[in-house]
PDB file of C-alpha atoms in Angstrom:
ATOM      1  CA  GLY A   1     -26.106  18.656   4.641  1.00  0.00           C
ATOM      2  CA  ASP A   2     -25.283  14.990   3.558  1.00  0.00           C
ATOM      3  CA  SER A   3     -22.122  12.915   5.752  1.00  0.00           C
ATOM      4  CA  VAL A   4     -20.832   9.599   6.147  1.00  0.00           C
ATOM      5  CA  THR A   5     -19.425   8.586   9.195  1.00  0.00           C
ATOM      6  CA  GLN A   6     -17.127   5.643   9.223  1.00  0.00           C
ATOM      7  CA  MET A   7     -15.521   3.225  11.442  1.00  0.00           C
ATOM      8  CA  GLU A   8     -11.698   4.409  12.173  1.00  0.00           C
ATOM      9  CA  GLY A   9      -8.874   2.543  10.886  1.00  0.00           C
ATOM     10  CA  PRO A  10      -6.567   0.806  10.722  1.00  0.00           C
ATOM     11  CA  VAL A  11      -8.093  -2.605  11.048  1.00  0.00           C
ATOM     12  CA  THR A  12      -5.924  -5.805  11.254  1.00  0.00           C
ATOM     13  CA  LEU A  13      -7.287  -9.284  11.312  1.00  0.00           C
ATOM     14  CA  SER A  14      -6.225 -12.745  10.824  1.00  0.00           C
ATOM     15  CA  GLU A  15      -7.070 -14.941   7.917  1.00  0.00           C
ATOM     16  CA  GLU A  16     -10.605 -16.483   8.155  1.00  0.00           C
ATOM     17  CA  ALA A  17     -11.686 -13.843  10.837  1.00  0.00           C
ATOM     18  CA  PHE A  18     -15.115 -12.389  10.382  1.00  0.00           C
ATOM     19  CA  LEU A  19     -15.054  -8.690   9.600  1.00  0.00           C
ATOM     20  CA  THR A  20     -17.330  -5.676  10.328  1.00  0.00           C
ATOM     21  CA  ILE A  21     -16.784  -2.317   8.947  1.00  0.00           C
ATOM     22  CA  ASN A  22     -19.391   0.315  10.684  1.00  0.00           C
ATOM     23  CA  CYS A  23     -20.977   3.043   8.447  1.00  0.00           C
ATOM     24  CA  THR A  24     -23.809   5.426   9.416  1.00  0.00           C
ATOM     25  CA  TYR A  25     -25.006   8.060   7.542  1.00  0.00           C
ATOM     26  CA  THR A  26     -27.190  11.427   7.774  1.00  0.00           C
ATOM     27  CA  ALA A  27     -28.915  12.797   4.717  1.00  0.00           C
ATOM     28  CA  THR A  28     -32.133  14.359   3.210  1.00  0.00           C
ATOM     29  CA  GLY A  29     -34.459  12.036   1.589  1.00  0.00           C
ATOM     30  CA  TYR A  30     -33.888   8.384   0.514  1.00  0.00           C
ATOM     31  CA  PRO A  31     -30.252   8.270  -0.583  1.00  0.00           C
ATOM     32  CA  SER A  32     -28.685   5.223  -2.095  1.00  0.00           C
ATOM     33  CA  LEU A  33     -25.944   3.818  -0.452  1.00  0.00           C
ATOM     34  CA  PHE A  34     -22.471   2.322  -1.782  1.00  0.00           C
ATOM     35  CA  TRP A  35     -19.001   0.337  -0.317  1.00  0.00           C
ATOM     36  CA  TYR A  36     -16.369   1.063  -2.324  1.00  0.00           C
ATOM     37  CA  VAL A  37     -13.088  -0.743  -2.211  1.00  0.00           C
ATOM     38  CA  GLN A  38      -9.444   0.496  -3.313  1.00  0.00           C
ATOM     39  CA  TYR A  39      -6.799  -2.005  -3.452  1.00  0.00           C
ATOM     40  CA  PRO A  40      -3.123  -1.160  -3.382  1.00  0.00           C
ATOM     41  CA  GLY A  41      -2.064   0.761  -6.419  1.00  0.00           C
ATOM     42  CA  GLU A  42      -5.511   0.614  -8.013  1.00  0.00           C
ATOM     43  CA  GLY A  43      -8.627   3.199  -8.653  1.00  0.00           C
ATOM     44  CA  LEU A  44     -11.830   2.909  -6.506  1.00  0.00           C
ATOM     45  CA  GLN A  45     -14.129  -0.098  -7.487  1.00  0.00           C
ATOM     46  CA  LEU A  46     -17.749  -0.469  -6.365  1.00  0.00           C
ATOM     47  CA  LEU A  47     -18.207  -3.394  -4.277  1.00  0.00           C
ATOM     48  CA  LEU A  48     -21.791  -3.113  -3.433  1.00  0.00           C
ATOM     49  CA  LYS A  49     -24.671  -0.868  -3.341  1.00  0.00           C
ATOM     50  CA  ALA A  50     -28.078  -0.809  -1.842  1.00  0.00           C
ATOM     51  CA  THR A  51     -31.129   1.784  -3.249  1.00  0.00           C
ATOM     52  CA  LYS A  52     -33.695   1.559  -0.744  1.00  0.00           C
ATOM     53  CA  ALA A  53     -34.427   0.535   2.988  1.00  0.00           C
ATOM     54  CA  ASP A  54     -34.018  -3.209   3.825  1.00  0.00           C
ATOM     55  CA  ASP A  55     -32.070  -3.889   0.486  1.00  0.00           C
ATOM     56  CA  LYS A  56     -29.113  -6.062   0.853  1.00  0.00           C
ATOM     57  CA  GLY A  57     -26.014  -5.624  -1.290  1.00  0.00           C
ATOM     58  CA  SER A  58     -23.904  -8.431  -1.658  1.00  0.00           C
ATOM     59  CA  ASN A  59     -20.463  -9.136  -3.520  1.00  0.00           C
ATOM     60  CA  LYS A  60     -17.030 -11.413  -3.286  1.00  0.00           C
ATOM     61  CA  GLY A  61     -18.754 -12.733  -0.045  1.00  0.00           C
ATOM     62  CA  PHE A  62     -19.209  -9.202   1.825  1.00  0.00           C
ATOM     63  CA  GLU A  63     -22.638  -8.045   2.672  1.00  0.00           C
ATOM     64  CA  ALA A  64     -24.442  -4.784   3.674  1.00  0.00           C
ATOM     65  CA  THR A  65     -27.943  -4.296   4.435  1.00  0.00           C
ATOM     66  CA  TYR A  66     -29.490  -0.623   4.185  1.00  0.00           C
ATOM     67  CA  ARG A  67     -30.915  -0.016   7.725  1.00  0.00           C
ATOM     68  CA  LYS A  68     -32.900   3.358   7.503  1.00  0.00           C
ATOM     69  CA  GLU A  69     -34.424   2.890  11.067  1.00  0.00           C
ATOM     70  CA  THR A  70     -30.605   3.362  12.545  1.00  0.00           C
ATOM     71  CA  THR A  71     -29.178   4.910   9.428  1.00  0.00           C
ATOM     72  CA  SER A  72     -26.604   2.431   9.058  1.00  0.00           C
ATOM     73  CA  PHE A  73     -25.053   0.421   6.145  1.00  0.00           C
ATOM     74  CA  HIS A  74     -22.237  -1.757   7.949  1.00  0.00           C
ATOM     75  CA  LEU A  75     -19.987  -4.117   5.946  1.00  0.00           C
ATOM     76  CA  GLU A  76     -19.350  -7.525   6.741  1.00  0.00           C
ATOM     77  CA  LYS A  77     -17.685 -10.435   5.340  1.00  0.00           C
ATOM     78  CA  GLY A  78     -17.995 -13.972   7.442  1.00  0.00           C
ATOM     79  CA  SER A  79     -14.137 -15.137   6.390  1.00  0.00           C
ATOM     80  CA  VAL A  80     -11.329 -12.905   5.308  1.00  0.00           C
ATOM     81  CA  GLN A  81      -8.702 -13.450   2.972  1.00  0.00           C
ATOM     82  CA  VAL A  82      -5.254 -11.756   2.429  1.00  0.00           C
ATOM     83  CA  SER A  83      -6.847 -10.363  -0.916  1.00  0.00           C
ATOM     84  CA  ASP A  84      -9.261  -8.351   0.954  1.00  0.00           C
ATOM     85  CA  SER A  85      -6.662  -6.113   2.279  1.00  0.00           C
ATOM     86  CA  ALA A  86      -7.661  -2.673   0.697  1.00  0.00           C
ATOM     87  CA  VAL A  87      -9.131   0.281   2.062  1.00  0.00           C
ATOM     88  CA  TYR A  88     -12.920   0.786   2.224  1.00  0.00           C
ATOM     89  CA  PHE A  89     -15.011   3.517   1.630  1.00  0.00           C
ATOM     90  CA  CYS A  90     -18.628   3.828   2.554  1.00  0.00           C
ATOM     91  CA  ALA A  91     -20.572   6.441   0.440  1.00  0.00           C
ATOM     92  CA  LEU A  92     -24.164   8.002  -0.214  1.00  0.00           C
ATOM     93  CA  SER A  93     -25.761   9.304  -3.159  1.00  0.00           C
ATOM     94  CA  SER A  94     -28.595  11.461  -2.564  1.00  0.00           C
ATOM     95  CA  ILE A  95     -31.753  11.821  -5.091  1.00  0.00           C
ATOM     96  CA  PHE A  96     -32.204  15.414  -3.912  1.00  0.00           C
ATOM     97  CA  GLY A  97     -29.995  17.865  -5.954  1.00  0.00           C
ATOM     98  CA  ASN A  98     -26.983  16.067  -7.580  1.00  0.00           C
ATOM     99  CA  GLU A  99     -25.776  12.813  -7.895  1.00  0.00           C
ATOM    100  CA  LYS A 100     -22.313  13.256  -6.427  1.00  0.00           C
ATOM    101  CA  LEU A 101     -20.970  10.848  -3.938  1.00  0.00           C
ATOM    102  CA  THR A 102     -20.726  11.687  -0.658  1.00  0.00           C
ATOM    103  CA  PHE A 103     -17.588   9.687   1.071  1.00  0.00           C
ATOM    104  CA  GLY A 104     -16.574   8.297   4.845  1.00  0.00           C
ATOM    105  CA  THR A 105     -12.753   8.802   5.503  1.00  0.00           C
ATOM    106  CA  GLY A 106     -12.095   5.233   4.363  1.00  0.00           C
ATOM    107  CA  THR A 107     -11.068   2.099   6.706  1.00  0.00           C
ATOM    108  CA  ARG A 108      -7.773   0.371   5.690  1.00  0.00           C
ATOM    109  CA  LEU A 109      -7.765  -3.200   6.338  1.00  0.00           C
ATOM    110  CA  THR A 110      -5.131  -5.621   6.530  1.00  0.00           C
ATOM    111  CA  ILE A 111      -5.545  -9.190   6.485  1.00  0.00           C
ATOM    112  CA  ILE A 112      -2.336 -11.380   8.310  1.00  0.00           C
ATOM    113  CA  PRO A 113      -1.929 -15.053   6.724  1.00  0.00           C
TER     114      PRO A 113
ATOM    115  CA  GLU B   1     -14.350  -2.507 -22.027  1.00  0.00           C
ATOM    116  CA  ALA B   2     -11.638   0.342 -21.578  1.00  0.00           C
ATOM    117  CA  GLY B   3     -11.927   1.941 -17.775  1.00  0.00           C
ATOM    118  CA  VAL B   4     -11.629   5.609 -17.224  1.00  0.00           C
ATOM    119  CA  VAL B   5      -8.125   7.006 -18.192  1.00  0.00           C
ATOM    120  CA  GLN B   6      -6.350   9.565 -16.675  1.00  0.00           C
ATOM    121  CA  SER B   7      -2.906  11.030 -17.180  1.00  0.00           C
ATOM    122  CA  PRO B   8      -0.457  11.631 -15.748  1.00  0.00           C
ATOM    123  CA  ARG B   9      -0.231   9.317 -13.142  1.00  0.00           C
ATOM    124  CA  TYR B  10       2.119  11.093 -10.897  1.00  0.00           C
ATOM    125  CA  LYS B  11       2.927  14.925 -11.209  1.00  0.00           C
ATOM    126  CA  ILE B  12       5.436  17.020  -8.933  1.00  0.00           C
ATOM    127  CA  ILE B  13       5.669  20.630  -9.544  1.00  0.00           C
ATOM    128  CA  GLU B  14       6.856  23.701  -7.692  1.00  0.00           C
ATOM    129  CA  LYS B  15       4.518  26.038  -5.858  1.00  0.00           C
ATOM    130  CA  LYS B  16       3.066  28.939  -8.059  1.00  0.00           C
ATOM    131  CA  GLN B  17       3.745  26.644 -11.143  1.00  0.00           C
ATOM    132  CA  PRO B  18       0.366  25.678 -13.451  1.00  0.00           C
ATOM    133  CA  VAL B  19      -0.822  22.252 -13.745  1.00  0.00           C
ATOM    134  CA  ALA B  20      -3.285  20.233 -15.518  1.00  0.00           C
ATOM    135  CA  PHE B  21      -5.056  17.003 -15.693  1.00  0.00           C
ATOM    136  CA  TRP B  22      -6.599  14.950 -18.498  1.00  0.00           C
ATOM    137  CA  CYS B  23      -9.712  12.250 -18.311  1.00  0.00           C
ATOM    138  CA  ASN B  24     -11.016  10.343 -20.961  1.00  0.00           C
ATOM    139  CA  PRO B  25     -14.438   8.857 -19.365  1.00  0.00           C
ATOM    140  CA  ILE B  26     -15.877   5.243 -20.270  1.00  0.00           C
ATOM    141  CA  SER B  27     -17.502   5.459 -23.922  1.00  0.00           C
ATOM    142  CA  GLY B  28     -21.307   6.501 -23.852  1.00  0.00           C
ATOM    143  CA  HIS B  29     -20.811   7.879 -20.044  1.00  0.00           C
ATOM    144  CA  ASN B  30     -22.571  11.300 -20.410  1.00  0.00           C
ATOM    145  CA  THR B  31     -21.741  12.059 -16.670  1.00  0.00           C
ATOM    146  CA  LEU B  32     -18.368  13.092 -15.661  1.00  0.00           C
ATOM    147  CA  TYR B  33     -16.771  14.106 -12.461  1.00  0.00           C
ATOM    148  CA  TRP B  34     -13.657  15.431 -10.784  1.00  0.00           C
ATOM    149  CA  TYR B  35     -13.003  14.650  -7.057  1.00  0.00           C
ATOM    150  CA  LEU B  36     -10.440  15.764  -4.781  1.00  0.00           C
ATOM    151  CA  GLN B  37      -8.993  12.994  -2.431  1.00  0.00           C
ATOM    152  CA  ASN B  38      -6.689  14.413   0.444  1.00  0.00           C
ATOM    153  CA  LEU B  39      -4.201  11.795   2.358  1.00  0.00           C
ATOM    154  CA  GLY B  40      -6.384   9.569   4.829  1.00  0.00           C
ATOM    155  CA  GLN B  41      -9.823  11.178   3.474  1.00  0.00           C
ATOM    156  CA  GLY B  42     -12.459  10.122   1.088  1.00  0.00           C
ATOM    157  CA  PRO B  43     -13.035  11.889  -2.214  1.00  0.00           C
ATOM    158  CA  GLU B  44     -15.071  15.386  -2.154  1.00  0.00           C
ATOM    159  CA  LEU B  45     -16.449  16.360  -5.496  1.00  0.00           C
ATOM    160  CA  LEU B  46     -15.108  18.988  -7.195  1.00  0.00           C
ATOM    161  CA  ILE B  47     -17.089  19.363 -10.396  1.00  0.00           C
ATOM    162  CA  ARG B  48     -19.409  17.511 -12.143  1.00  0.00           C
ATOM    163  CA  TYR B  49     -20.519  17.495 -15.885  1.00  0.00           C
ATOM    164  CA  GLU B  50     -23.393  16.291 -17.733  1.00  0.00           C
ATOM    165  CA  ASN B  51     -22.218  16.374 -21.298  1.00  0.00           C
ATOM    166  CA  GLU B  52     -20.563  19.707 -21.917  1.00  0.00           C
ATOM    167  CA  GLU B  53     -22.277  21.454 -19.447  1.00  0.00           C
ATOM    168  CA  ALA B  54     -20.821  21.979 -15.763  1.00  0.00           C
ATOM    169  CA  VAL B  55     -23.938  21.293 -13.676  1.00  0.00           C
ATOM    170  CA  ASP B  56     -22.508  21.384  -9.932  1.00  0.00           C
ATOM    171  CA  ASP B  57     -19.193  23.405  -9.536  1.00  0.00           C
ATOM    172  CA  SER B  58     -19.889  24.803  -6.252  1.00  0.00           C
ATOM    173  CA  GLN B  59     -17.174  23.101  -4.582  1.00  0.00           C
ATOM    174  CA  LEU B  60     -14.582  24.119  -7.365  1.00  0.00           C
ATOM    175  CA  PRO B  61     -12.117  26.956  -6.079  1.00  0.00           C
ATOM    176  CA  LYS B  62     -12.584  28.905  -8.781  1.00  0.00           C
ATOM    177  CA  ASP B  63     -10.024  31.598  -8.159  1.00  0.00           C
ATOM    178  CA  ARG B  64      -7.455  28.949  -8.960  1.00  0.00           C
ATOM    179  CA  PHE B  65      -8.968  26.092 -10.455  1.00  0.00           C
ATOM    180  CA  SER B  66     -10.654  25.760 -13.958  1.00  0.00           C
ATOM    181  CA  ALA B  67     -12.279  22.709 -16.114  1.00  0.00           C
ATOM    182  CA  GLU B  68     -13.507  22.265 -19.223  1.00  0.00           C
ATOM    183  CA  ARG B  69     -15.312  19.264 -21.266  1.00  0.00           C
ATOM    184  CA  LEU B  70     -15.596  21.245 -24.452  1.00  0.00           C
ATOM    185  CA  LYS B  71     -17.027  18.056 -26.566  1.00  0.00           C
ATOM    186  CA  GLY B  72     -18.622  16.426 -24.064  1.00  0.00           C
ATOM    187  CA  VAL B  73     -16.182  13.509 -23.785  1.00  0.00           C
ATOM    188  CA  ASP B  74     -12.621  14.077 -22.323  1.00  0.00           C
ATOM    189  CA  SER B  75     -12.183  16.779 -19.460  1.00  0.00           C
ATOM    190  CA  THR B  76      -9.138  18.856 -18.451  1.00  0.00           C
ATOM    191  CA  LEU B  77      -8.731  19.900 -14.806  1.00  0.00           C
ATOM    192  CA  LYS B  78      -6.343  22.832 -14.426  1.00  0.00           C
ATOM    193  CA  ILE B  79      -4.793  24.613 -11.248  1.00  0.00           C
ATOM    194  CA  GLN B  80      -2.897  27.808 -11.672  1.00  0.00           C
ATOM    195  CA  PRO B  81      -1.118  28.448  -9.780  1.00  0.00           C
ATOM    196  CA  ALA B  82      -0.522  25.567  -7.598  1.00  0.00           C
ATOM    197  CA  GLU B  83      -0.097  25.943  -4.004  1.00  0.00           C
ATOM    198  CA  LEU B  84       1.519  23.706  -1.066  1.00  0.00           C
ATOM    199  CA  GLY B  85      -2.179  22.531  -0.379  1.00  0.00           C
ATOM    200  CA  ASP B  86      -3.283  21.266  -3.491  1.00  0.00           C
ATOM    201  CA  SER B  87      -0.751  18.332  -3.020  1.00  0.00           C
ATOM    202  CA  ALA B  88      -3.405  15.242  -3.355  1.00  0.00           C
ATOM    203  CA  VAL B  89      -5.085  12.863  -5.483  1.00  0.00           C
ATOM    204  CA  TYR B  90      -7.255  13.819  -8.172  1.00  0.00           C
ATOM    205  CA  LEU B  91      -9.669  11.631  -9.469  1.00  0.00           C
ATOM    206  CA  CYS B  92     -11.919  11.514 -12.398  1.00  0.00           C
ATOM    207  CA  ALA B  93     -15.021   9.154 -12.616  1.00  0.00           C
ATOM    208  CA  SER B  94     -17.809   8.840 -14.999  1.00  0.00           C
ATOM    209  CA  SER B  95     -21.390   7.353 -14.960  1.00  0.00           C
ATOM    210  CA  THR B  96     -24.244   6.787 -17.395  1.00  0.00           C
ATOM    211  CA  GLY B  97     -26.112   9.698 -15.579  1.00  0.00           C
ATOM    212  CA  LEU B  98     -29.098   7.358 -14.876  1.00  0.00           C
ATOM    213  CA  ALA B  99     -30.424   7.444 -10.986  1.00  0.00           C
ATOM    214  CA  HIS B 100     -28.261   5.569  -8.417  1.00  0.00           C
ATOM    215  CA  ASN B 101     -25.946   4.331 -11.153  1.00  0.00           C
ATOM    216  CA  GLU B 102     -22.442   3.332 -10.404  1.00  0.00           C
ATOM    217  CA  GLN B 103     -19.615   5.706 -10.942  1.00  0.00           C
ATOM    218  CA  PHE B 104     -16.511   4.437 -12.484  1.00  0.00           C
ATOM    219  CA  PHE B 105     -13.235   5.613 -11.143  1.00  0.00           C
ATOM    220  CA  GLY B 106     -10.119   6.309 -12.826  1.00  0.00           C
ATOM    221  CA  PRO B 107      -6.955   5.787 -11.103  1.00  0.00           C
ATOM    222  CA  GLY B 108      -5.880   9.362 -10.261  1.00  0.00           C
ATOM    223  CA  THR B 109      -3.124  11.842 -10.551  1.00  0.00           C
ATOM    224  CA  ARG B 110      -1.297  12.243  -7.429  1.00  0.00           C
ATOM    225  CA  LEU B 111      -0.112  15.852  -7.338  1.00  0.00           C
ATOM    226  CA  THR B 112       2.810  16.988  -5.076  1.00  0.00           C
ATOM    227  CA  VAL B 113       3.399  20.683  -4.778  1.00  0.00           C
ATOM    228  CA  LEU B 114       7.067  21.448  -3.551  1.00  0.00           C
TER     229      LEU B 114
END
C-alpha cells in the first residue's frame, strides 16, 4: 500500500538557518504530494503541493520539488524564522482508489532566536 | 469563509462510556473525512463521505465506531464503548472532492479515556 517516510524529529535550528526535511514515498501510480503544517494549538494547514513529476510547490518561502526518480518530496527553506516552529507532515494522495491522504509521522521543528 | 468546525475541542471520559464528536464542513464541500491522529503520528483515515454516502469505511473499527452524515452536511462520529486505546485526536476534514484538491482540516477533538 501507499506509505510516506519522513525525517525523524525533533529538529532544532537557529533563526536564519537553512532547513531541509526529508520525505520519501511509496505509491502505486502517480500520486499528488503535499506538505501540511500544524502550528501549536491549531489544525493542519496545507503548506504546499505538487501534482506531477518535476513540479515545484512553494509557499511562505518554503519549497519542495516532486522527484519521481527518487520518489522524494523534500521540504526546504533558505532562512527560517521563529514563527516557522511547528510540526510538518508530508502526505500523498493517490489517484487510484480513493482520495484519502496518507501521512508521514510528522517532524517537529523548533527555531531558536 | 468559515473553516471546518468541530466540537467539542476536548473530551475526557471513563472507559466503557460512549462519546460523540461533531463536525461541520466548509459550505459547499461534498467530501468529508474523519481521521484519527495518535500521539506522535500522522493522521489516518477512518471514513470518507461523498455527500451522505460512506464511500470508504474500510479502516473504521465497526464493532465500536459508527458515523453518520444524514443530510450530506454535518457529520457525527461515535464510539461506544470507548477503550483506553481510543485516546487520540479525532480530526475532521472536508474538500470539494475534485482530484488532488486540498483537504481543509478542523482543529480536532482531543479524547482522553481514563
